[in-house]
Coordinates of C-alpha atoms and ligand atoms in Angstrom, one line a residue:
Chain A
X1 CA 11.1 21.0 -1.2
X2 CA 8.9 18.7 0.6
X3 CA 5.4 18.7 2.1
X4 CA 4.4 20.3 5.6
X5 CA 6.8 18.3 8.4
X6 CA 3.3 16.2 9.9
X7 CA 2.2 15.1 6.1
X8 CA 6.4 14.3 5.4
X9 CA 6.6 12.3 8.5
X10 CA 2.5 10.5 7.3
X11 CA 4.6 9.8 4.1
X12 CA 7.3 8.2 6.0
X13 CA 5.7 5.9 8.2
X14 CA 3.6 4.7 4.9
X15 CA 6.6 3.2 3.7
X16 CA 6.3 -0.1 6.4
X17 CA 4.1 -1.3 4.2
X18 CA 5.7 -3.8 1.6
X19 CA 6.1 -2.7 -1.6
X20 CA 5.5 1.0 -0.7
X21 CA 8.3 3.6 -2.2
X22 CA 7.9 7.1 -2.3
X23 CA 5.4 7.5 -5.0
X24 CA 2.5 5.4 -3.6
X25 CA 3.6 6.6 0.1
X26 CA 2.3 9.9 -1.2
X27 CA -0.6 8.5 -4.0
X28 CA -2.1 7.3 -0.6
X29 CA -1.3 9.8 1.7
X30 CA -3.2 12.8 -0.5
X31 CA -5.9 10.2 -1.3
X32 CA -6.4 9.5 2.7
X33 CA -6.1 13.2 3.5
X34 CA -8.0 14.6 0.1
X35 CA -10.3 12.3 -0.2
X36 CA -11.1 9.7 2.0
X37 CA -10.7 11.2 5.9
X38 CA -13.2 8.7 7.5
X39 CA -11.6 5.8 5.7
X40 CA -8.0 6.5 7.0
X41 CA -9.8 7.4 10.3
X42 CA -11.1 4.1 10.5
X43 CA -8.0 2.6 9.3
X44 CA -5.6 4.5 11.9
X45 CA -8.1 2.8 14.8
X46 CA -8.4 -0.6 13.5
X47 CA -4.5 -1.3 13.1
X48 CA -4.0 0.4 16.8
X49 CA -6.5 -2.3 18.2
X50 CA -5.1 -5.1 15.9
X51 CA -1.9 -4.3 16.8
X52 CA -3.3 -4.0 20.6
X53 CA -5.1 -7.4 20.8
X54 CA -3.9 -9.6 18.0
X55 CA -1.4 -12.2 19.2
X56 CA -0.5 -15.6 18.7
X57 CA -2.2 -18.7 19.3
X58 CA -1.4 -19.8 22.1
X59 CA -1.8 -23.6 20.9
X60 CA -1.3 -22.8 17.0
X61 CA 0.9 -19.9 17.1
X62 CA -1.6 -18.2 13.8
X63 CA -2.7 -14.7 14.8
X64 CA -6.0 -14.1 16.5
X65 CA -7.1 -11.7 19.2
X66 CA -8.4 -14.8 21.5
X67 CA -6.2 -17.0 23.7
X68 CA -7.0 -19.6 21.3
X69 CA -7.8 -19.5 17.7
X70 CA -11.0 -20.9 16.2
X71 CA -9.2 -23.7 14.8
X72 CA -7.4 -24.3 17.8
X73 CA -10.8 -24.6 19.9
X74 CA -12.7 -26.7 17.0
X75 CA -13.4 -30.3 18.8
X76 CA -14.4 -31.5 15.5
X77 CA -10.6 -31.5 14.1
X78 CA -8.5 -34.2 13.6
X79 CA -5.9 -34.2 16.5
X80 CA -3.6 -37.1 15.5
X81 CA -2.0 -34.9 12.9
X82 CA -0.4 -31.9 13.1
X83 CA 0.5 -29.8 9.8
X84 CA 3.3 -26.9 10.2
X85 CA 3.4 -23.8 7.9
X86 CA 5.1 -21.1 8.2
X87 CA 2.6 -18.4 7.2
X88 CA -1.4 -17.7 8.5
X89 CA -1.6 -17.0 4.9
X90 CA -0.6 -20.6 4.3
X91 CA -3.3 -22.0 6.9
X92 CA -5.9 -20.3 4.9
X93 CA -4.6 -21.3 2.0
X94 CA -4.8 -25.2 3.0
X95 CA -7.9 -24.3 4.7
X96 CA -9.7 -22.7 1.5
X97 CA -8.4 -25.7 -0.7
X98 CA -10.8 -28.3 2.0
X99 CA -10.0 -31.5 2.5
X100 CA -7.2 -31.1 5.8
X101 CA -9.1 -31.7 9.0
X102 CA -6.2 -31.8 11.3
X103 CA -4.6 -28.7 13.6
X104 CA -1.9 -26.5 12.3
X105 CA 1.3 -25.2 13.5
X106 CA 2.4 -21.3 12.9
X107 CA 6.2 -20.7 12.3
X108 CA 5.9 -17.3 11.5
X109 CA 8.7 -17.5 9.3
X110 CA 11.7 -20.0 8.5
X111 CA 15.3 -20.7 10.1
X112 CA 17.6 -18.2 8.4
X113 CA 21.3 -17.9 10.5
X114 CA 22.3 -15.6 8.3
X115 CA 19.3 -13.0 9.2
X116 CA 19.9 -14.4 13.3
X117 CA 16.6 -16.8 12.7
X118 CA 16.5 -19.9 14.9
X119 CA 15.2 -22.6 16.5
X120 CA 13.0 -20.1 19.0
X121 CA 12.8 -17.4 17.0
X122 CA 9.9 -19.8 14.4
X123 CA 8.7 -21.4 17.7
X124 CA 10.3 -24.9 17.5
X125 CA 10.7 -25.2 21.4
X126 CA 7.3 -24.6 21.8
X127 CA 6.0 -27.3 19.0
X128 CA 8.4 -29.9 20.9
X129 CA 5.6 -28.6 24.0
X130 CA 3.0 -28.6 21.7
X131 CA 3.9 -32.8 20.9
X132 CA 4.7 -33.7 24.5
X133 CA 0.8 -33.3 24.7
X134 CA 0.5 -36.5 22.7
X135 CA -2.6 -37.2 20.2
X136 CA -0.3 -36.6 17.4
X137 CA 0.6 -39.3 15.2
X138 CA 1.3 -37.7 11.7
X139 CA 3.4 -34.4 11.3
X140 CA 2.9 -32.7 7.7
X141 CA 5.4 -30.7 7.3
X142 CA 3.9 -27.7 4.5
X143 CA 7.1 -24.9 4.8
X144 CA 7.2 -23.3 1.3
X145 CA 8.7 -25.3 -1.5
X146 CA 12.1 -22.8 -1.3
X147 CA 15.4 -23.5 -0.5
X148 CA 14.6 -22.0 3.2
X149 CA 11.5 -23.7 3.9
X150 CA 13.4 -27.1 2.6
X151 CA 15.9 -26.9 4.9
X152 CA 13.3 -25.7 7.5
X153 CA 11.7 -28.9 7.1
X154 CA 14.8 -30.9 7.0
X155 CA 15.7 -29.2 10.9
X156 CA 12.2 -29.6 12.2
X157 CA 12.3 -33.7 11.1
X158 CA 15.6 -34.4 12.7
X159 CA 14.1 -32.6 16.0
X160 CA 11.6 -34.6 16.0
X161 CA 12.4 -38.0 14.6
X162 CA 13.0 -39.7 18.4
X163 CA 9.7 -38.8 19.2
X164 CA 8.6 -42.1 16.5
X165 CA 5.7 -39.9 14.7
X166 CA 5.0 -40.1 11.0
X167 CA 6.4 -37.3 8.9
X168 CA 5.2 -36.0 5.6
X169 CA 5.9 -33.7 3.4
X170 CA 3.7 -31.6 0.6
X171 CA 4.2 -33.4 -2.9
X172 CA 5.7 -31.7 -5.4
X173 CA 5.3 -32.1 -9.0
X174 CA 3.4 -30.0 -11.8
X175 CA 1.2 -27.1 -10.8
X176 CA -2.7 -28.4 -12.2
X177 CA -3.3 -26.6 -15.3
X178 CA 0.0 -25.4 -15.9
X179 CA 1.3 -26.0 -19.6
X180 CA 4.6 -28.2 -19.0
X181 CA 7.1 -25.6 -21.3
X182 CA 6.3 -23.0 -18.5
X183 CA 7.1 -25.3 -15.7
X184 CA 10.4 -24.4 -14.0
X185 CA 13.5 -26.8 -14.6
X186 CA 13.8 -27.8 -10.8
X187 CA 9.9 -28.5 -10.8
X188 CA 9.8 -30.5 -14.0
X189 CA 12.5 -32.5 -12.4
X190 CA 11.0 -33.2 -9.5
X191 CA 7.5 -34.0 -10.7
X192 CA 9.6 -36.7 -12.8
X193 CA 11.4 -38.0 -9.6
X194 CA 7.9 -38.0 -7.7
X195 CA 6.2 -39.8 -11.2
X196 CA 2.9 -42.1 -9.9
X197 CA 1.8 -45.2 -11.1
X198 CA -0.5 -44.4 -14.0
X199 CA -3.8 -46.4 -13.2
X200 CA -5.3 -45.0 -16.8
X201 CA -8.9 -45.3 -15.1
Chain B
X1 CA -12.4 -19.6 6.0
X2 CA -10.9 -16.2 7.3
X3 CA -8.5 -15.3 9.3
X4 CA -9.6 -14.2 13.1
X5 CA -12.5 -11.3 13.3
X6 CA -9.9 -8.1 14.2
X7 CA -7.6 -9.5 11.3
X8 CA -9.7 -9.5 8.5
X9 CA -11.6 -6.4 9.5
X10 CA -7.6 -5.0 9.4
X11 CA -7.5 -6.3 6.0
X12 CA -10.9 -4.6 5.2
X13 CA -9.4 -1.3 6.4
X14 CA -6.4 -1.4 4.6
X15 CA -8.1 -1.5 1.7
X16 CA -8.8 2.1 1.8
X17 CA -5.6 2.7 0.6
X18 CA -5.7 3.1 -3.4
X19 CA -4.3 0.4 -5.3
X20 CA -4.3 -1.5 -2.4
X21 CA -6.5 -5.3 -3.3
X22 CA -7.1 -8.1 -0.7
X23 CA -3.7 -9.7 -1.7
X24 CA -2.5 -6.8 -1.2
X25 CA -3.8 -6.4 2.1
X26 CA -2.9 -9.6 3.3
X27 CA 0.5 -8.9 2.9
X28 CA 0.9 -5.7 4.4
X29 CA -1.9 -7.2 7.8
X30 CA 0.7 -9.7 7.9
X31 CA 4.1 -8.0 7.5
X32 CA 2.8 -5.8 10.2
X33 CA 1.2 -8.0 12.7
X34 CA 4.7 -10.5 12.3
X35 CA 7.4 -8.5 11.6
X36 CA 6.7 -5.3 12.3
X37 CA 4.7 -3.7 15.1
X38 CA 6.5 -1.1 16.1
X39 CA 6.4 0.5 12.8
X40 CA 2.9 -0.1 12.3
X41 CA 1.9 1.7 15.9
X42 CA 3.6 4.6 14.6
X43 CA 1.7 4.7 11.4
X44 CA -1.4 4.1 13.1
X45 CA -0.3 7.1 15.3
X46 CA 0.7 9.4 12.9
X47 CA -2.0 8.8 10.4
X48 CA -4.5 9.7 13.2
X49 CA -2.4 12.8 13.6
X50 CA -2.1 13.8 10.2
X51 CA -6.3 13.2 9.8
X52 CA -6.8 15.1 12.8
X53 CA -4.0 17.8 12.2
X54 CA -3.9 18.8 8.8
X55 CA -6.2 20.7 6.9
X56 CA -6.0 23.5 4.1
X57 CA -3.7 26.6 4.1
X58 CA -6.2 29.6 4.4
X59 CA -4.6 31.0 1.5
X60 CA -3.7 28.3 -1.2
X61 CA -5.4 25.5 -0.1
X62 CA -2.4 23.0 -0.2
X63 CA -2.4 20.5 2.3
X64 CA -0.9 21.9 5.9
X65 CA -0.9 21.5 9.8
X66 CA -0.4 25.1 9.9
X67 CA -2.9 27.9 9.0
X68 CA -0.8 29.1 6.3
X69 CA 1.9 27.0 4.8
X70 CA 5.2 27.5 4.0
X71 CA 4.8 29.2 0.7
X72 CA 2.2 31.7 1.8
X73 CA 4.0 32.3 5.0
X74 CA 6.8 33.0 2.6
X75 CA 7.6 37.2 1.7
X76 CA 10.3 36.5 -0.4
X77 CA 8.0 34.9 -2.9
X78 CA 6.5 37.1 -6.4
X79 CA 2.9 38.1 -5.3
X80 CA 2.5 39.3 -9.0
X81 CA 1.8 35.8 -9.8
X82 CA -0.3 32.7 -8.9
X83 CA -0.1 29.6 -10.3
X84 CA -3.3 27.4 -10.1
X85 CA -2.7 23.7 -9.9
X86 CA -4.9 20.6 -9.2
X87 CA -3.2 18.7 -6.7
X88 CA -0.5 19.4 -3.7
X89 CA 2.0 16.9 -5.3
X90 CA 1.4 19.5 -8.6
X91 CA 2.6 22.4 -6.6
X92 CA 5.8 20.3 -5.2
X93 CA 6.7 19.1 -8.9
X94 CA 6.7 22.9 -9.7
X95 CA 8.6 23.7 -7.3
X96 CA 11.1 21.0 -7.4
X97 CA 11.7 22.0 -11.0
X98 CA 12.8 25.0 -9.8
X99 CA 12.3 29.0 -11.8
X100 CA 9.1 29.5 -10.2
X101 CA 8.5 32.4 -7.3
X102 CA 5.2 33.2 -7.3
X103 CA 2.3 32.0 -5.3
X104 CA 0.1 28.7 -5.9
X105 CA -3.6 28.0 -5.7
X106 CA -4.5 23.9 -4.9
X107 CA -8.3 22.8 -6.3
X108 CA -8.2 19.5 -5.0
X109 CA -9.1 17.6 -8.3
X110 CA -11.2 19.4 -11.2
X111 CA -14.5 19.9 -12.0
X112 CA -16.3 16.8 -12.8
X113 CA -20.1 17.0 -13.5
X114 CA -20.6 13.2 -13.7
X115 CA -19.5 12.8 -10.5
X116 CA -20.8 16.0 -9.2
X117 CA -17.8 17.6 -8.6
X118 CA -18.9 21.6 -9.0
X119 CA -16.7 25.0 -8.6
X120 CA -17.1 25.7 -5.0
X121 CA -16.0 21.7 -4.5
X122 CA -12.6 22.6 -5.7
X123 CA -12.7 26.4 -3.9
X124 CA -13.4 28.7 -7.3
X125 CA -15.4 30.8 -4.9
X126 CA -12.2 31.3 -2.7
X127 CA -10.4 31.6 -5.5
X128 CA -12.4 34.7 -6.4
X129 CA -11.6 36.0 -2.3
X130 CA -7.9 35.0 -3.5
X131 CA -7.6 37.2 -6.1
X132 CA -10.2 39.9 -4.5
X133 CA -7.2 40.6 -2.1
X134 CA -5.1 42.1 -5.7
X135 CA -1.6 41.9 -6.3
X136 CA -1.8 39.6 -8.8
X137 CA -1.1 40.5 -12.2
X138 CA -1.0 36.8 -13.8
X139 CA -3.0 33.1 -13.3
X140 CA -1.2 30.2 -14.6
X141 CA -3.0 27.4 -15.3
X142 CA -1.7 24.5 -14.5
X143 CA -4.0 21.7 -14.5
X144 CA -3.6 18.7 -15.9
X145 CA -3.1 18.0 -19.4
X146 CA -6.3 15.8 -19.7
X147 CA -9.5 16.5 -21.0
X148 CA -10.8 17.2 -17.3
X149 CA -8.0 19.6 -16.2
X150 CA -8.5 21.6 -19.6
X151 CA -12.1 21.8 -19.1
X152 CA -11.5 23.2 -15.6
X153 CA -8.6 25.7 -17.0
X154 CA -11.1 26.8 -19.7
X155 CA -14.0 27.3 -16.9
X156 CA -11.6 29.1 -14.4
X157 CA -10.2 31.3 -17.3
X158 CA -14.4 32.2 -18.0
X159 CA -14.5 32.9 -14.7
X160 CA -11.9 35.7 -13.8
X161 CA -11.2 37.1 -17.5
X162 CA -13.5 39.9 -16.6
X163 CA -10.8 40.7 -14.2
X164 CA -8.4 41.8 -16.8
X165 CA -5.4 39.6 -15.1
X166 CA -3.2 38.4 -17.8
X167 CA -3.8 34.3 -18.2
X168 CA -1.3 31.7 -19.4
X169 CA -1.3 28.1 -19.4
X170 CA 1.7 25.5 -19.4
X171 CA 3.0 25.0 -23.0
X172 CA 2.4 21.7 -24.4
X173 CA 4.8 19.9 -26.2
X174 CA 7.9 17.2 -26.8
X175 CA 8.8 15.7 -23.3
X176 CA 12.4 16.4 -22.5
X177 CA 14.9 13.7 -23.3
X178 CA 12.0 11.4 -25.1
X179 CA 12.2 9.8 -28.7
X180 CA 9.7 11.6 -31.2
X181 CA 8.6 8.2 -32.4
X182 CA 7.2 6.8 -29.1
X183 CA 5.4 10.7 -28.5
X184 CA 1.4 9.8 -29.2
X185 CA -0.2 11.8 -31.6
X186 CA -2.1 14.2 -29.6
X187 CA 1.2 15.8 -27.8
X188 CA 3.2 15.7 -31.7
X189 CA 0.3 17.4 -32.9
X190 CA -0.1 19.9 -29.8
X191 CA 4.1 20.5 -30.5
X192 CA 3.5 21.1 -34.0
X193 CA 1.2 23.8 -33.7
X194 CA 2.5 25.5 -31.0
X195 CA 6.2 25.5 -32.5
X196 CA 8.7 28.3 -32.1
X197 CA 10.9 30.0 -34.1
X198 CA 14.1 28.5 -34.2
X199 CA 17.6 30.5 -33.3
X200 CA 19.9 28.5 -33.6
X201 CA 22.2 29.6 -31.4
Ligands
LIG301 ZN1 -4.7 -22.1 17.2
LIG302 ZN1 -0.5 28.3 1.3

């Protein structure tokens, strides 16, 4: 048994979203169509034009419906360094933490041969473009703290080394306010391979 | 910071969805806008579809693209019986378990003075045109087992016992396959009082 075919085949394209399996696939389609019409009407319109006009960057590579992003046309940036991430989410993420004034750099992902991910596929031939514009002198390389992003790091410095610019990478030690027993093994480790002076001011 | 203008109004939208939080959000704007476009074009398709499309079988009030559904269009169903319940995912439950043949009745939620939810908001007064067509000889209740879906039972019940139909309601009891130590006290109680001679066969 199943619902009419139109409300089976609403169920069904629900389940793009991450994290959505049959139960909340159909939690939100009766809530849409029982109880919320003008809310899924706006919804159905507003992903067709996102979907429509939202693209990439075309300097940055992070999604925005403009040919460049606001970062992107901001002459009050930094331009001598360049910080790569592989998500918007982590742009906003440095951005809401203040204190970065440089450009970004949108990977949209992380090199993965085994899922067919390469060089072009995360934009890498463009960033090389992207350099050959000069201004740069300090590349920060933020890919997530994960085996993937690691080596994604590892490939984008050894692309880029001729070039003679200063590479960086996030630091990682203990999370602030963490309690140390929580902290994972590999973390702990590192934070004690990364130790600081202790200036006890 | 945000992300661009058509994003986070996306984000905004999606939030429509129940359960659905700005983390939430983020992840699905993103999964779509990256990774999967196509998928989200047809979602945004078919959900316009389904908001335009579907509405209420003229007869039951489930959810259908059809003037009747598939149950009502049915002749091979028991007319002698119609089982009321408060939500089209109710009705498939019911009929996924299987053993019933009779008709169904949807309310779309139950009454709820606080929020001014009212008979005629969950079709009582077409449930009186239902069941002024005759032919039926029994109303199952089937509401929830909350305090909100045994208020509405009780009120429906007031409503057509002048009618002389015979009225039953789900039996409470012991869940199937459960532990009696982990049952909470309301459903023990409920299975103690309504227990049944025992065979033993
Ligand atoms: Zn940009
Ligand atoms: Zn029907």
């Amino acid at each position: 048994m199943s619902f009419s075919p139109l409300v089976d085949r609403l169920l069904e394209s629900l389940r793009v979203l991450p994290g959505v399996g049959p139960k909340t696939a159909q939690r939100m389609a009766l809530h849409l169509l029982e109880r919320d019409r003008e809310g899924g009407r706006r919804l159905a319109s507003v992903l067709d034009q996102a979907l429509e006009h939202v693209g990439y960057c075309r300097r940055c590579r992070t999604l925005t419906e403009e040919a460049l992003c606001s970062i992107c046309s901001s002459s009050r940036r930094d331009g001598s360094v360049l910080c790569i991430v592989e998500s918007p989410a982590d742009l906003l993420a440095i951005e809401d933490a203040g204190g970065y004034r440089g450009y970004y750099y949108v990977l949209h992902g992380h090199l993965s041969p085994l899922d067919g991910i390469g060089p072009e596929d995360i934009g890498l031939d463009q960033l090389e473009a992207r350099l050959d514009e000069g201004g740069v002198e300090e590349v920060i390389l933020a890919t997530n703290p994960t085996v993937e992003g690691e080596a994604t790091a590892h490939y984008i410095a050894e692309q880029i080394r001729e070039r003679g610019l200063r590479l960086s990478r996030l630091a990682y030690g203990l999370p602030m306010g963490g309690e140390l027993e929580y902290v994972d093994g590999g973390t702990l480790s590192r934070a004690f391979n990364g130790r600081q002076p202790f200036l006890g001011e």
